[in-house]
mmCIF file of C-alpha atoms in Angstrom:
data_model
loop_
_atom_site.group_PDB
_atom_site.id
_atom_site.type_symbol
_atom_site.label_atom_id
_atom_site.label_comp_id
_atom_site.label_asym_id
_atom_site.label_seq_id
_atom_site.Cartn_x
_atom_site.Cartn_y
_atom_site.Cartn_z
ATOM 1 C CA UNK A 3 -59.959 92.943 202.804
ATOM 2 C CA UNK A 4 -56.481 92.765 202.385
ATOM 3 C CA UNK A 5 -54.340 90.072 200.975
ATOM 4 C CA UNK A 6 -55.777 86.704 200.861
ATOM 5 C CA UNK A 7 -58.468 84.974 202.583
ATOM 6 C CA UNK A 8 -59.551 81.319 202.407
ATOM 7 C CA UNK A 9 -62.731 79.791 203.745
ATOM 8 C CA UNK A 10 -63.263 77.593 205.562
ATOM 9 C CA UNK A 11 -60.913 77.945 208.340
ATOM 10 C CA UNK A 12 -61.444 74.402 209.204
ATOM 11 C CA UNK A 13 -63.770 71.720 207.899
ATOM 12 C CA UNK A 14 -64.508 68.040 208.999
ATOM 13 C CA UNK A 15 -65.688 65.761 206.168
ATOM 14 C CA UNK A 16 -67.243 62.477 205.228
ATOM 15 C CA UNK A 17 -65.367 60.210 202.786
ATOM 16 C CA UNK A 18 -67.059 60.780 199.256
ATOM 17 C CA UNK A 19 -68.170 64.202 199.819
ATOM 18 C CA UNK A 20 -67.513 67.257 197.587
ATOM 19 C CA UNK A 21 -65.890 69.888 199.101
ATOM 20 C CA UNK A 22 -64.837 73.322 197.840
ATOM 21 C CA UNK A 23 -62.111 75.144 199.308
ATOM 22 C CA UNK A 24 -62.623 78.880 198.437
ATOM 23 C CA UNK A 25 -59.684 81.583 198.044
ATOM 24 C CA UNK A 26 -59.870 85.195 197.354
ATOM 25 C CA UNK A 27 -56.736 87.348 196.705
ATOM 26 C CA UNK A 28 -57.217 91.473 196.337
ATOM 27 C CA UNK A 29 -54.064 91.948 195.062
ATOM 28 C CA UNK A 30 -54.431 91.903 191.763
ATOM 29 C CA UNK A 31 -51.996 89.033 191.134
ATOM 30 C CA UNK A 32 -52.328 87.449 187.944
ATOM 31 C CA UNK A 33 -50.599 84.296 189.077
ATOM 32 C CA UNK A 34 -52.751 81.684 192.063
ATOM 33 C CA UNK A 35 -51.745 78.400 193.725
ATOM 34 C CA UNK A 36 -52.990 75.835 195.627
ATOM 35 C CA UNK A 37 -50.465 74.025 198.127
ATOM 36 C CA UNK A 38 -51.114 71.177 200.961
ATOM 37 C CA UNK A 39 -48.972 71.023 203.623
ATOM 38 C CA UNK A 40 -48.126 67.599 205.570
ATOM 39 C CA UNK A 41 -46.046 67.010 208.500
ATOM 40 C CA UNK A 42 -42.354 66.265 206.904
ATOM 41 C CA UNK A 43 -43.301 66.582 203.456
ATOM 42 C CA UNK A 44 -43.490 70.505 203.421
ATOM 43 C CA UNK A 45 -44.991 72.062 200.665
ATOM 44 C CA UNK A 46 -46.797 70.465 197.636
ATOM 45 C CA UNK A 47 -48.427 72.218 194.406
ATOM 46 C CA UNK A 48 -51.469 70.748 194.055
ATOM 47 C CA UNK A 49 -52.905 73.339 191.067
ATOM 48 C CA UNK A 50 -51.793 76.731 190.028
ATOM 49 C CA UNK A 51 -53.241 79.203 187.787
ATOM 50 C CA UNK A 52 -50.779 81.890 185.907
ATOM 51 C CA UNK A 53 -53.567 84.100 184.728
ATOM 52 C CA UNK A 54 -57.164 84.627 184.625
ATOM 53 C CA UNK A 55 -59.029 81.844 182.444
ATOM 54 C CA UNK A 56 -55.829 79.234 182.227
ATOM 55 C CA UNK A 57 -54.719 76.666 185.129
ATOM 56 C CA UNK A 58 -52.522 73.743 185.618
ATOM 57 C CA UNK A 59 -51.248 70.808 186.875
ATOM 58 C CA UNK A 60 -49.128 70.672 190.184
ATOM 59 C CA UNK A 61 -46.868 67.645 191.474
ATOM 60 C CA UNK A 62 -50.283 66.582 193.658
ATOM 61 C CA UNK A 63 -53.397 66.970 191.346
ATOM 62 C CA UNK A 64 -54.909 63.832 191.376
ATOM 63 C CA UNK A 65 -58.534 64.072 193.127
ATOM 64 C CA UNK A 66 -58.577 68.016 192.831
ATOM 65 C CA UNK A 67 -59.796 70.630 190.313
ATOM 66 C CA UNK A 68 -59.680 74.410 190.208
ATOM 67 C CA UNK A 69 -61.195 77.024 188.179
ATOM 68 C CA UNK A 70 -60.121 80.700 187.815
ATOM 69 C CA UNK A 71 -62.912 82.327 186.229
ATOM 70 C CA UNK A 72 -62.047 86.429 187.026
ATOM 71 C CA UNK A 73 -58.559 87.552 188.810
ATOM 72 C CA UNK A 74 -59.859 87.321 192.215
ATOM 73 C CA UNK A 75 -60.964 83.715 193.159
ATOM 74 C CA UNK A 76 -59.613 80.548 192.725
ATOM 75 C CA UNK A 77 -61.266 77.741 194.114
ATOM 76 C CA UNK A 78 -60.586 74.381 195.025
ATOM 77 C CA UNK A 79 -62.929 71.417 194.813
ATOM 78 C CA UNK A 80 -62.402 68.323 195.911
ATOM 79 C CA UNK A 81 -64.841 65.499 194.347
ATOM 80 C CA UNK A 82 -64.928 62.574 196.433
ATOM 81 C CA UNK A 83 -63.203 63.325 199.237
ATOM 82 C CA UNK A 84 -61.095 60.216 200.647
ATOM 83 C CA UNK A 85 -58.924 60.493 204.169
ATOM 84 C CA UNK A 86 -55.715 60.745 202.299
ATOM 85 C CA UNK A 87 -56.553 64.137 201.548
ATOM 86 C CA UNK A 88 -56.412 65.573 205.376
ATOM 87 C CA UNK A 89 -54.191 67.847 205.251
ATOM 88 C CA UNK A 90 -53.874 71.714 206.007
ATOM 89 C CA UNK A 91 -54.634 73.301 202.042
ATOM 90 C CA UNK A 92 -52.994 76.862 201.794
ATOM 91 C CA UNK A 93 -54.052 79.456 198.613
ATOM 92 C CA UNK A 94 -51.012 81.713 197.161
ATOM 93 C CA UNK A 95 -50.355 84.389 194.731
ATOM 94 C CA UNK A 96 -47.388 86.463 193.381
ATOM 95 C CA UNK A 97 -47.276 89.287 190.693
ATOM 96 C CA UNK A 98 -46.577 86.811 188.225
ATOM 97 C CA UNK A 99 -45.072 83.339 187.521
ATOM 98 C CA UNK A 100 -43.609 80.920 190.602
ATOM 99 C CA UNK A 101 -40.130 82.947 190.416
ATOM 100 C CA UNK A 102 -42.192 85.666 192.434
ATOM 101 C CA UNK A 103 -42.278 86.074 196.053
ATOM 102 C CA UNK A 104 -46.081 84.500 197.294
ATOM 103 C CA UNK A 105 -48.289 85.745 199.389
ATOM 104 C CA UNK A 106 -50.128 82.931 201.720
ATOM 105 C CA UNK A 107 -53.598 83.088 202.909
ATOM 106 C CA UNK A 108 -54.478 81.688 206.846
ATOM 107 C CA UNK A 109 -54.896 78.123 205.266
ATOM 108 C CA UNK A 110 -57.608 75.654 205.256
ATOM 109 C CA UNK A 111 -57.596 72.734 208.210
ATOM 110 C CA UNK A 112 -58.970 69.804 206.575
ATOM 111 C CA UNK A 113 -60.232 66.296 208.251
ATOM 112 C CA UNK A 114 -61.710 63.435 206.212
ATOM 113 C CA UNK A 115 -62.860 60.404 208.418
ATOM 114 C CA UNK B 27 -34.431 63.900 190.511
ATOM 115 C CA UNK B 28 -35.161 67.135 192.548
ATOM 116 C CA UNK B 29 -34.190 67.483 195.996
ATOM 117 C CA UNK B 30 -33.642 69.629 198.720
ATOM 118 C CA UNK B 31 -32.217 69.595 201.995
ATOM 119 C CA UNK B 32 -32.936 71.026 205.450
ATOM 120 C CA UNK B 33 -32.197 69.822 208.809
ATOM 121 C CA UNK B 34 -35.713 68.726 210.489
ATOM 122 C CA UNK B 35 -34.912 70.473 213.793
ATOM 123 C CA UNK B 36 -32.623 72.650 215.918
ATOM 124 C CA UNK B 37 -32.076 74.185 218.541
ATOM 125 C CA UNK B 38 -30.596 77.680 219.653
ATOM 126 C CA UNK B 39 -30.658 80.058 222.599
ATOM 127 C CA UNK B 40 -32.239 83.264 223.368
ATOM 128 C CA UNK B 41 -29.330 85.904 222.048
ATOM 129 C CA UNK B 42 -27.354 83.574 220.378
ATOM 130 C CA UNK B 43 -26.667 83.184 216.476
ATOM 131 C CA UNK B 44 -28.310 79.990 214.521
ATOM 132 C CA UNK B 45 -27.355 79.232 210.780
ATOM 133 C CA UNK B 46 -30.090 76.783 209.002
ATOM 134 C CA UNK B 47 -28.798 75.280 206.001
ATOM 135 C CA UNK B 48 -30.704 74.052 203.020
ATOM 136 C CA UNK B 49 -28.519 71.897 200.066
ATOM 137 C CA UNK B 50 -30.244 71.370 196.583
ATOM 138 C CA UNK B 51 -30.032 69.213 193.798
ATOM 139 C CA UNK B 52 -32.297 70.906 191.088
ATOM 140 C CA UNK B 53 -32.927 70.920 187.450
ATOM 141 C CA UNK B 54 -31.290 74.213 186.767
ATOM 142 C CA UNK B 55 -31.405 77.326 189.092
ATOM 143 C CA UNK B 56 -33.322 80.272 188.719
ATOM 144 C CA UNK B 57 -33.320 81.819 192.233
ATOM 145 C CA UNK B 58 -33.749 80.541 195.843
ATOM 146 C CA UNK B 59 -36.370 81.869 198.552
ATOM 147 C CA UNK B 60 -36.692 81.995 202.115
ATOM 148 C CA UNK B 61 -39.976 81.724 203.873
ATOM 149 C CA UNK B 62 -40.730 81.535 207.707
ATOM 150 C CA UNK B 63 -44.132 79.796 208.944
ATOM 151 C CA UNK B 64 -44.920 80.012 212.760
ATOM 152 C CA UNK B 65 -47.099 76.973 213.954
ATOM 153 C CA UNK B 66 -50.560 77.146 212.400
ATOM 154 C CA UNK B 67 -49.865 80.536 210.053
ATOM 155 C CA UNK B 68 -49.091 80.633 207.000
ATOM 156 C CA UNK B 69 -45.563 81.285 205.675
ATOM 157 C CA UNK B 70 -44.559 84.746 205.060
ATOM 158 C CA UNK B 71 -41.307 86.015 202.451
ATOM 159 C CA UNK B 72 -38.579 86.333 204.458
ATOM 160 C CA UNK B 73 -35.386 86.573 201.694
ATOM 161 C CA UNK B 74 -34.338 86.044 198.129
ATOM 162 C CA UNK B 75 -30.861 85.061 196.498
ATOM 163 C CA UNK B 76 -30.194 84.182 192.942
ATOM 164 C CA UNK B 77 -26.467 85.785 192.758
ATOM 165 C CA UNK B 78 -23.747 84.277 194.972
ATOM 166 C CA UNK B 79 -23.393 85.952 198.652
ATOM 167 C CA UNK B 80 -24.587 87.402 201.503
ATOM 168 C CA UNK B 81 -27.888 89.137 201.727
ATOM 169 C CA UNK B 82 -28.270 91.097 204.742
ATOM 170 C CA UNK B 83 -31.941 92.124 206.115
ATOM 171 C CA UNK B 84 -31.940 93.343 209.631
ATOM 172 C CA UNK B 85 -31.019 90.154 212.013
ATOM 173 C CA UNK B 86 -31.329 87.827 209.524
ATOM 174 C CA UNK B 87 -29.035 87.105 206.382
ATOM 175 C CA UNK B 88 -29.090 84.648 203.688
ATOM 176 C CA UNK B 89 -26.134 83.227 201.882
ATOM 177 C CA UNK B 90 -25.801 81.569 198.547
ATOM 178 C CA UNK B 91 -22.981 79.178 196.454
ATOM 179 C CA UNK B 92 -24.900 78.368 193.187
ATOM 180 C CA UNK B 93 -21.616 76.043 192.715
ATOM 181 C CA UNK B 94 -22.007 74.390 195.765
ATOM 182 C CA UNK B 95 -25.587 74.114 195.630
ATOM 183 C CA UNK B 96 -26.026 75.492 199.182
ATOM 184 C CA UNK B 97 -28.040 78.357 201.062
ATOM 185 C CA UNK B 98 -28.007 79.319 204.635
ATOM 186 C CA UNK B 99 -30.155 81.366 206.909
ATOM 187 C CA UNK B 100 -28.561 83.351 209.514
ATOM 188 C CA UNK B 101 -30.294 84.623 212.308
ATOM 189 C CA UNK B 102 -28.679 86.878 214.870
ATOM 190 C CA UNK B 103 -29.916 87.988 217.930
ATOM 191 C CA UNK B 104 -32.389 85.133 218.838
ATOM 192 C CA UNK B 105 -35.810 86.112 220.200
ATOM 193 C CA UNK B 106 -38.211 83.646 221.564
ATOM 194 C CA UNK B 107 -40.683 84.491 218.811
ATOM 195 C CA UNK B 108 -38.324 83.280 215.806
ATOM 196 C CA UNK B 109 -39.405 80.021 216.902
ATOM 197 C CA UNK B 110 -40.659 79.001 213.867
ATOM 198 C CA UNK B 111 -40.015 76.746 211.036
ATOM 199 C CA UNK B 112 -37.464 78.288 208.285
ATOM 200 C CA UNK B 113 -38.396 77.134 204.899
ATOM 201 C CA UNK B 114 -36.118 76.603 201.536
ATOM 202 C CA UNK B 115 -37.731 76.770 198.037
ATOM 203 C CA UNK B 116 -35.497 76.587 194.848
ATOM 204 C CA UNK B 117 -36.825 77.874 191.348
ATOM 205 C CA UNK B 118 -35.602 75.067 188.952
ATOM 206 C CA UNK B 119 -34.912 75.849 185.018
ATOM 207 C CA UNK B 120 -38.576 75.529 184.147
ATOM 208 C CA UNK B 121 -39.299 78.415 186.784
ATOM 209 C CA UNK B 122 -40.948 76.402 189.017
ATOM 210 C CA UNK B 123 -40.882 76.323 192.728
ATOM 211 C CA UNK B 124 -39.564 73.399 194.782
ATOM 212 C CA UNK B 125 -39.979 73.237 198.353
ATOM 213 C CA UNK B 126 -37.735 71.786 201.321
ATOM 214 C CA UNK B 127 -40.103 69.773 204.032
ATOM 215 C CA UNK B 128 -38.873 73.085 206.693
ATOM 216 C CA UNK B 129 -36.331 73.351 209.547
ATOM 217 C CA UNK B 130 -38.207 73.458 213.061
ATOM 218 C CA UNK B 131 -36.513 76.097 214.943
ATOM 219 C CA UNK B 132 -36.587 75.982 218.849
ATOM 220 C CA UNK B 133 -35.521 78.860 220.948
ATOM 221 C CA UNK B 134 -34.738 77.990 224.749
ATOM 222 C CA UNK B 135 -34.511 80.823 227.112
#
């Protein structure tokens, strides 16, 4: 692979179901993020991850977690899933740091009814 | 608070010239980006500025004031498949990245 995938590509879910939203970057980035996009509100940071083994808090991170347990993946899990979280998810990574150019995976399509 | 600017939508002909503006009200400045994102893809790098002036890159340019707070994208040339939507992102002083909600950009024949 190159560059970043996420899976699923799209995912319809019942309210109060856990979802994870998986990302893989071969880039070797140390730096990871996790955005949702909604119509007129452009980007938000819902988690980000600077290095292997440390994450943090976005502007968004109520009703999320991530992990980043090697360089590669960073995962997204969403515990109870409620409908205010449809919304298209996208995974990013740069070199290093949010001053970096990012690199966007295909995004995640997201439905909870 | 932190804020920025972009018109929601314009407008432009095939061939013609187009200049997108983005405004922004940040905690400090540490560098402004330029992304494009066709309908249902994922944005993709399209400039950088952090000094004052014109960057030029092919058919598009991007311009900076860091004293006026203000950034434009200029895009020469028009093809159908810019249609897109031209996002602004500011890195504040705590190096952190704050998105504008996009400019829709419609090309007409």
């Amino acid at each position: 692979i190159a560059g970043i995938t996420q899976a699923p590509t799209s995912q319809i879910l019942a309210a109060g179901r856990r979802m994870t939203l998986r990302c893989t970057q071969d880039m070797r980035h140390n730096a990871m993020y996790w955005y949702r996009q909604d119509l007129g509100l452009g980007l938000r940071l819902i988690h980000y991850s600077n290095t292997a083994g440390t994450t943090g808090k976005g502007e968004v991170p109520d009703g999320y977690s991530v992990s980043r347990a090697n360089t590669d993946d960073f995962p997204l899990t969403l515990a109870s899933a409620v409908p205010s979280q449809t919304s298209v998810y996208f995974c990013a990574s740069s070199d290093s740091g949010q001053y970096n150019e990012q690199f966007f995976g295909p995004g995640t399509r997201l439905t909870v009814l | 608070g932190q804020n920025i600017d972009q018109p929601t939508e314009m407008t432009a002909t095939e061939g013609a010239i187009v200049q997108i503006n983005c405004t922004y009200q940040t905690s400090g400045f540490n560098g402004l980006f330029w992304y494009q994102q066709h309908a249902g893809e994922a944005p993709t790098f399209l400039s950088y500025n952090v000094l004052d002036g014109l960057e030029e890159k092919g058919r598009f340019s991007s311009f900076l004031s860091r004293s006026k707070g203000y950034s434009y994208l200029l895009l020469k040339e028009l093809q159908m498949k810019d249609s897109a939507s031209y996002l602004c992102a500011v890195i504040d002083s705590n190096y952190q990245l704050i998105w504008g909600a996009g400019t829709k950009l419609i090309i007409k024949p």
